[in-house]
């Protein structure tokens, strides 16, 4: 199953693992002695199995990436790893864990970081701290970017993170967190990106109220957070900011109705939940939707007309459901709304029947097509050869 996602922060996702550099010996930039000492104290409390911080030595050259003032404004110590996709082969995950054990920082995060008064960007992701998130991080008031993902943090989330009033990007995903409330998120008035994936939010019953009504949030990832159907859905028409929503790998039995009040959404991922019954007709309310992933559920009946009024749809994944419909009806309907925009269509492993039609060749931008695992019969139309953008197809 291939998943497609939109992200608004590609420039943040390609940050190098360590961005420290030596100052030129003849540079007129000064190293702030108190900040150099703060980093040395920070290093002393860490276990560094791969010796990534070997250049941090007392009395050496300026070992941090400073600006024209000499102050440290970025500290990026992410282990140089890319996390495999959740359904990657076991061998790929084993290789990842071996590499992480060999390169990850461990130990205590020293509060000497508070000496870095100009620190705006902190990345400690992909490490192995096995501790609670330090409360003192909520006192780094200049932060605009904080990434603590996949670093084996555990326990609650310090409420004083809500004091980071300048923060725009917060990634706490891939840890073992169990917050009891998300009220602190309201303090992050400039927050645009929030990832709490794999946090256990069963006790944080305010998750929907806080995140869906946040005034500036653009991108929200709550994958695998043990979320279930909300017994008292709220009206969220007050916010129009959210454009990317990931609620995959949870336990929803129906699509949360509050989603349909978020009319500015461009991407919705509800894959791998427990959705049952027909696909809701209310998707027509989200008229600019570009990405819709409902794969890995138990949706049945036929696709509603609302999906065929989404004339900006680029990626549609309905694979691994129980949709029982003539495939020619689906393709005809999509050709009327998405002929020039559809790039990926995955309806594999449903109960589709009937024949493919010549209109299939009219989707000039279609790059991915999967209809395998259905009851489709008849010849493959010659028009499929006209799909010049097609890179992947699987019919049977």
XYZ file of C-alpha atoms in Angstrom:
396
model
C 0.000 0.000 0.000
C 1.532 3.282 -1.077
C 0.701 6.399 0.884
C 0.974 9.909 -0.446
C 1.145 12.990 1.726
C 1.393 16.723 1.344
C 3.733 18.635 3.603
C 4.162 22.364 3.816
C 7.663 22.212 5.255
C 9.980 20.423 2.802
C 12.800 22.761 3.697
C 12.570 21.608 7.317
C 12.669 17.929 6.406
C 16.031 18.065 4.658
C 17.986 19.600 7.507
C 21.367 17.937 7.815
C 21.997 15.772 10.845
C 24.639 18.058 12.372
C 25.004 21.632 11.234
C 27.927 22.653 13.395
C 31.011 23.906 11.575
C 34.426 25.168 12.597
C 35.019 28.904 12.559
C 37.881 29.924 10.311
C 40.972 30.535 12.406
C 41.333 33.982 10.859
C 37.640 34.875 11.079
C 36.715 38.079 12.808
C 33.596 36.386 14.219
C 33.848 35.869 17.942
C 32.833 32.787 19.884
C 30.784 33.666 22.944
C 32.663 32.010 25.795
C 29.565 31.376 27.939
C 27.837 29.654 25.016
C 30.914 27.555 24.220
C 31.008 26.443 27.858
C 27.289 25.685 27.785
C 27.803 23.305 24.879
C 30.761 21.636 26.571
C 28.631 21.048 29.682
C 25.866 19.738 27.441
C 28.318 17.338 25.773
C 29.713 16.088 29.084
C 26.335 14.649 30.087
C 25.886 12.786 26.800
C 26.982 9.332 25.705
C 28.268 9.607 22.134
C 29.026 6.075 20.842
C 29.986 7.193 17.342
C 32.046 10.159 18.594
C 30.005 12.642 16.547
C 30.915 15.466 18.927
C 34.670 14.836 18.843
C 35.363 18.384 17.644
C 33.795 19.843 20.794
C 36.919 20.301 22.906
C 37.853 22.884 25.491
C 40.268 25.480 24.186
C 39.750 24.464 20.555
C 38.511 26.532 17.648
C 34.957 27.810 17.556
C 33.099 24.526 17.034
C 29.580 25.816 16.540
C 27.686 27.356 13.662
C 27.477 31.014 14.632
C 26.147 34.091 12.901
C 27.517 37.598 12.574
C 26.998 38.190 16.296
C 28.819 35.036 17.357
C 25.726 33.664 19.097
C 24.477 30.113 18.579
C 21.077 30.153 16.908
C 20.859 26.552 15.632
C 21.637 23.240 17.308
C 20.904 20.246 15.094
C 21.976 16.931 16.575
C 19.614 14.532 14.856
C 21.145 11.107 14.348
C 21.814 10.782 10.586
C 19.040 8.269 9.919
C 15.833 8.104 7.936
C 12.997 6.236 9.649
C 11.571 3.415 7.473
C 7.920 3.410 6.463
C 5.745 1.597 9.006
C 5.149 -1.356 6.612
C 8.781 -1.606 5.449
C 10.354 -5.111 5.437
C 11.607 -6.469 8.753
C 15.179 -6.473 7.470
C 14.966 -2.734 6.781
C 13.718 -2.053 10.318
C 16.449 -4.271 11.816
C 19.119 -2.365 9.885
C 17.614 0.922 11.079
C 17.712 -0.121 14.748
C 21.303 -1.361 14.460
C 22.392 1.902 12.893
C 20.472 3.924 15.476
C 22.089 2.086 18.384
C 25.504 2.827 16.937
C 25.001 6.518 16.180
C 22.395 7.815 18.624
C 23.215 10.145 21.465
C 22.172 8.992 24.947
C 22.343 10.288 28.467
C 21.029 13.450 30.073
C 20.031 16.659 28.314
C 21.821 19.299 30.371
C 19.988 22.506 31.262
C 23.103 24.427 30.226
C 21.224 24.896 26.940
C 19.424 27.743 28.725
C 22.633 29.757 28.275
C 21.931 29.802 24.525
C 19.683 32.853 24.668
C 19.506 33.223 20.880
C 18.725 29.585 20.070
C 15.891 29.509 17.531
C 16.198 25.954 16.160
C 16.772 22.753 18.178
C 16.756 19.247 16.654
C 17.480 16.238 18.878
C 15.533 13.715 16.808
C 16.461 10.080 16.144
C 18.446 9.754 19.344
C 18.040 7.464 22.347
C 17.401 9.483 25.496
C 14.916 7.153 27.249
C 13.727 9.896 29.587
C 10.972 12.427 30.061
C 11.066 15.556 27.931
C 13.047 18.071 30.048
C 10.784 20.776 31.449
C 13.459 23.425 31.004
C 12.953 23.279 27.217
C 9.843 25.375 27.828
C 12.151 28.209 28.875
C 14.005 28.431 25.545
C 11.927 31.429 24.585
C 13.607 32.152 21.232
C 12.759 28.771 19.688
C 10.799 28.755 16.434
C 11.680 25.124 15.547
C 11.769 22.135 17.934
C 12.169 18.547 16.753
C 12.317 15.788 19.394
C 10.883 13.015 17.215
C 11.954 9.357 17.438
C 14.250 10.029 20.399
C 12.608 7.570 22.854
C 11.161 10.220 25.123
C 8.422 8.947 27.438
C 5.816 10.045 29.959
C 3.812 13.245 29.801
C 4.430 16.363 27.761
C 5.553 19.339 29.898
C 2.795 21.948 29.903
C 5.362 24.728 29.914
C 6.154 23.948 26.272
C 3.143 26.208 25.801
C 5.390 29.101 26.894
C 7.332 28.877 23.616
C 5.300 31.695 22.136
C 7.477 32.029 19.017
C 7.379 28.342 18.103
C 6.208 27.569 14.556
C 7.253 23.906 14.182
C 6.925 21.178 16.833
C 7.593 17.493 16.162
C 7.257 15.090 19.092
C 6.245 12.104 16.946
C 7.547 8.564 17.290
C 8.093 8.654 21.053
C 6.301 6.972 23.992
C 4.359 9.944 25.288
C 1.128 9.806 27.306
C -0.153 13.349 27.803
C -3.333 13.914 29.811
C -4.186 17.205 28.113
C -3.205 19.308 25.093
C -4.333 22.642 26.550
C -0.725 23.863 26.440
C -0.933 23.918 22.625
C -3.161 27.000 22.840
C -0.128 28.924 24.165
C 1.699 28.353 20.859
C -0.110 31.094 18.991
C 2.251 31.018 15.989
C 2.412 27.224 15.658
C 1.999 26.003 12.076
C 3.217 22.380 12.224
C 2.425 19.846 14.977
C 3.294 16.134 14.969
C 2.280 14.019 17.972
C 2.171 10.705 16.103
C 2.393 7.603 18.297
C 1.604 9.546 21.471
C -1.142 7.868 23.503
C -3.916 10.476 23.530
C -6.637 8.371 25.129
C -6.602 10.557 28.264
C -6.172 13.800 26.322
C -9.879 14.096 25.577
C -9.433 17.726 24.528
C -7.319 16.816 21.465
C -10.029 17.699 18.961
C -11.052 20.965 20.625
C -7.453 22.167 20.935
C -6.072 21.170 17.553
C -9.055 21.787 15.272
C -9.681 25.250 16.714
C -6.062 26.400 16.794
C -5.865 29.757 14.966
C -2.594 29.291 13.055
C -2.058 25.532 12.704
C -1.542 24.445 9.082
C -0.364 20.846 9.395
C -1.437 18.292 12.028
C -0.170 14.702 12.376
C -1.907 12.472 14.931
C -1.144 9.062 13.449
C -1.361 6.026 15.763
C -2.531 8.030 18.789
C -5.186 5.527 19.978
C -7.937 7.971 19.013
C -11.542 6.770 18.922
C -14.883 8.229 17.893
C -15.647 11.487 19.676
C -19.027 11.259 21.438
C -19.562 15.034 21.334
C -18.233 16.517 18.083
C -17.597 20.251 18.099
C -18.234 23.005 15.605
C -14.869 24.023 14.133
C -15.991 26.640 11.629
C -14.004 29.210 13.628
C -10.709 28.092 12.083
C -9.882 27.950 8.403
C -6.121 27.482 8.779
C -5.642 23.681 8.765
C -4.680 22.286 5.350
C -2.973 18.928 6.131
C -4.604 16.418 8.506
C -3.220 12.959 9.307
C -5.389 10.754 11.540
C -4.156 7.424 10.173
C -3.704 4.239 12.241
C -6.295 5.115 14.871
C -9.582 3.442 15.852
C -12.276 5.605 14.275
C -15.331 3.614 13.183
C -16.709 6.614 11.290
C -15.188 9.736 9.802
C -15.212 12.451 12.506
C -17.904 14.921 11.448
C -15.788 17.838 12.658
C -13.447 17.269 9.716
C -16.099 18.482 7.311
C -16.046 21.926 8.924
C -12.372 22.321 7.958
C -13.105 23.599 4.500
C -9.539 24.672 3.751
C -8.109 21.135 3.933
C -5.919 20.009 1.043
C -4.907 16.597 2.440
C -6.777 14.061 4.608
C -5.280 10.728 5.721
C -7.669 8.376 7.528
C -5.976 5.175 6.403
C -5.750 2.090 8.627
C -8.640 2.935 10.934
C -11.829 0.919 11.502
C -14.127 2.966 9.263
C -17.316 1.135 8.323
C -20.327 1.740 6.108
C -20.514 4.005 3.067
C -18.091 6.845 2.390
C -19.710 10.012 3.816
C -21.203 12.364 1.275
C -19.943 15.396 3.218
C -16.551 15.396 1.494
C -18.175 17.753 -1.012
C -17.774 20.494 1.659
C -13.981 20.338 1.254
C -13.930 21.560 -2.308
C -10.159 22.130 -2.677
C -9.132 18.674 -1.447
C -6.082 17.317 -3.282
C -5.179 14.185 -1.268
C -7.649 11.691 0.208
C -6.467 8.409 1.751
C -9.156 6.119 3.158
C -7.271 2.877 2.553
C -7.138 -0.037 4.971
C -10.673 0.307 6.348
C -13.991 -1.540 5.939
C -15.852 0.992 3.830
C -18.501 -0.568 1.637
C -21.238 0.314 -0.839
C -20.397 2.495 -3.832
C -18.385 5.713 -3.944
C -20.617 8.769 -3.359
C -21.124 11.548 -5.879
C -19.394 13.916 -3.459
C -16.011 12.412 -4.366
C -16.678 13.219 -7.993
C -17.283 16.885 -7.277
C -13.719 17.321 -5.988
C -12.208 18.814 -9.117
C -8.790 19.432 -7.513
C -8.233 15.798 -6.476
C -4.712 14.556 -7.277
C -4.305 11.449 -5.077
C -7.161 9.077 -4.218
C -6.483 5.898 -2.223
C -9.448 3.663 -1.415
C -7.521 0.383 -1.450
C -8.209 -2.499 0.957
C -11.857 -1.685 1.587
C -15.095 -3.445 0.602
C -16.346 -1.124 -2.135
C -18.725 -2.957 -4.482
C -19.126 -1.000 -7.727
C -18.650 -1.162 -11.481
C -15.154 0.157 -12.183
C -16.352 1.807 -15.407
C -18.753 4.027 -13.409
C -15.918 5.167 -11.170
C -13.584 5.963 -14.063
C -16.325 7.836 -15.964
C -17.162 9.928 -12.908
C -13.501 10.715 -12.236
C -13.021 11.704 -15.881
C -15.697 14.359 -15.454
C -14.112 15.993 -12.386
C -10.424 15.108 -12.253
C -9.338 14.508 -15.838
C -6.535 17.066 -15.742
C -5.464 16.767 -12.098
C -5.602 13.092 -11.027
C -2.066 11.712 -10.539
C -2.633 8.611 -8.406
C -5.599 6.214 -8.160
C -5.428 3.154 -5.901
C -8.537 1.006 -5.483
C -6.791 -2.347 -5.123
C -8.331 -5.120 -3.010
C -11.984 -4.120 -3.093
C -14.973 -5.761 -4.800
C -14.887 -3.819 -8.056
C -16.286 -5.517 -11.138
C -16.949 -4.770 -14.803
C -14.617 -3.656 -17.597
C -12.032 -0.939 -17.981
C -13.025 1.771 -20.443
C -11.190 3.801 -23.079
C -11.593 6.985 -21.016
C -8.758 5.639 -18.876
C -6.301 6.961 -21.438
C -7.607 10.509 -21.036
C -5.985 11.006 -17.607
C -2.840 12.634 -18.977
C -1.232 13.212 -15.545
C -1.939 9.762 -14.088
C 1.365 8.361 -12.774
C 0.122 5.594 -10.436
C -2.773 3.196 -11.029
C -3.584 0.094 -8.974
C -6.779 -1.934 -9.369
C -5.388 -5.335 -8.356
C -7.322 -7.759 -6.198
C -10.754 -6.995 -7.679
C -13.133 -8.806 -10.039
C -12.414 -6.714 -13.114
C -12.664 -8.638 -16.376
C -12.186 -8.034 -20.074
C -9.220 -6.684 -22.036
C -6.988 -3.838 -20.951
C -7.897 -0.900 -23.207
C -5.280 0.226 -25.716
C -5.759 3.799 -24.487
C -3.686 2.965 -21.418
C -0.675 3.281 -23.706
C -1.493 6.970 -24.068
C -0.779 7.614 -20.388
C 2.633 9.160 -20.898
C 2.998 10.013 -17.182
C 2.208 6.496 -15.946
C 5.058 5.026 -13.900
C 3.226 2.261 -12.066
C 0.171 0.214 -12.928
C -1.250 -2.949 -11.430
C -4.518 -4.253 -12.819
C -4.506 -7.907 -11.748
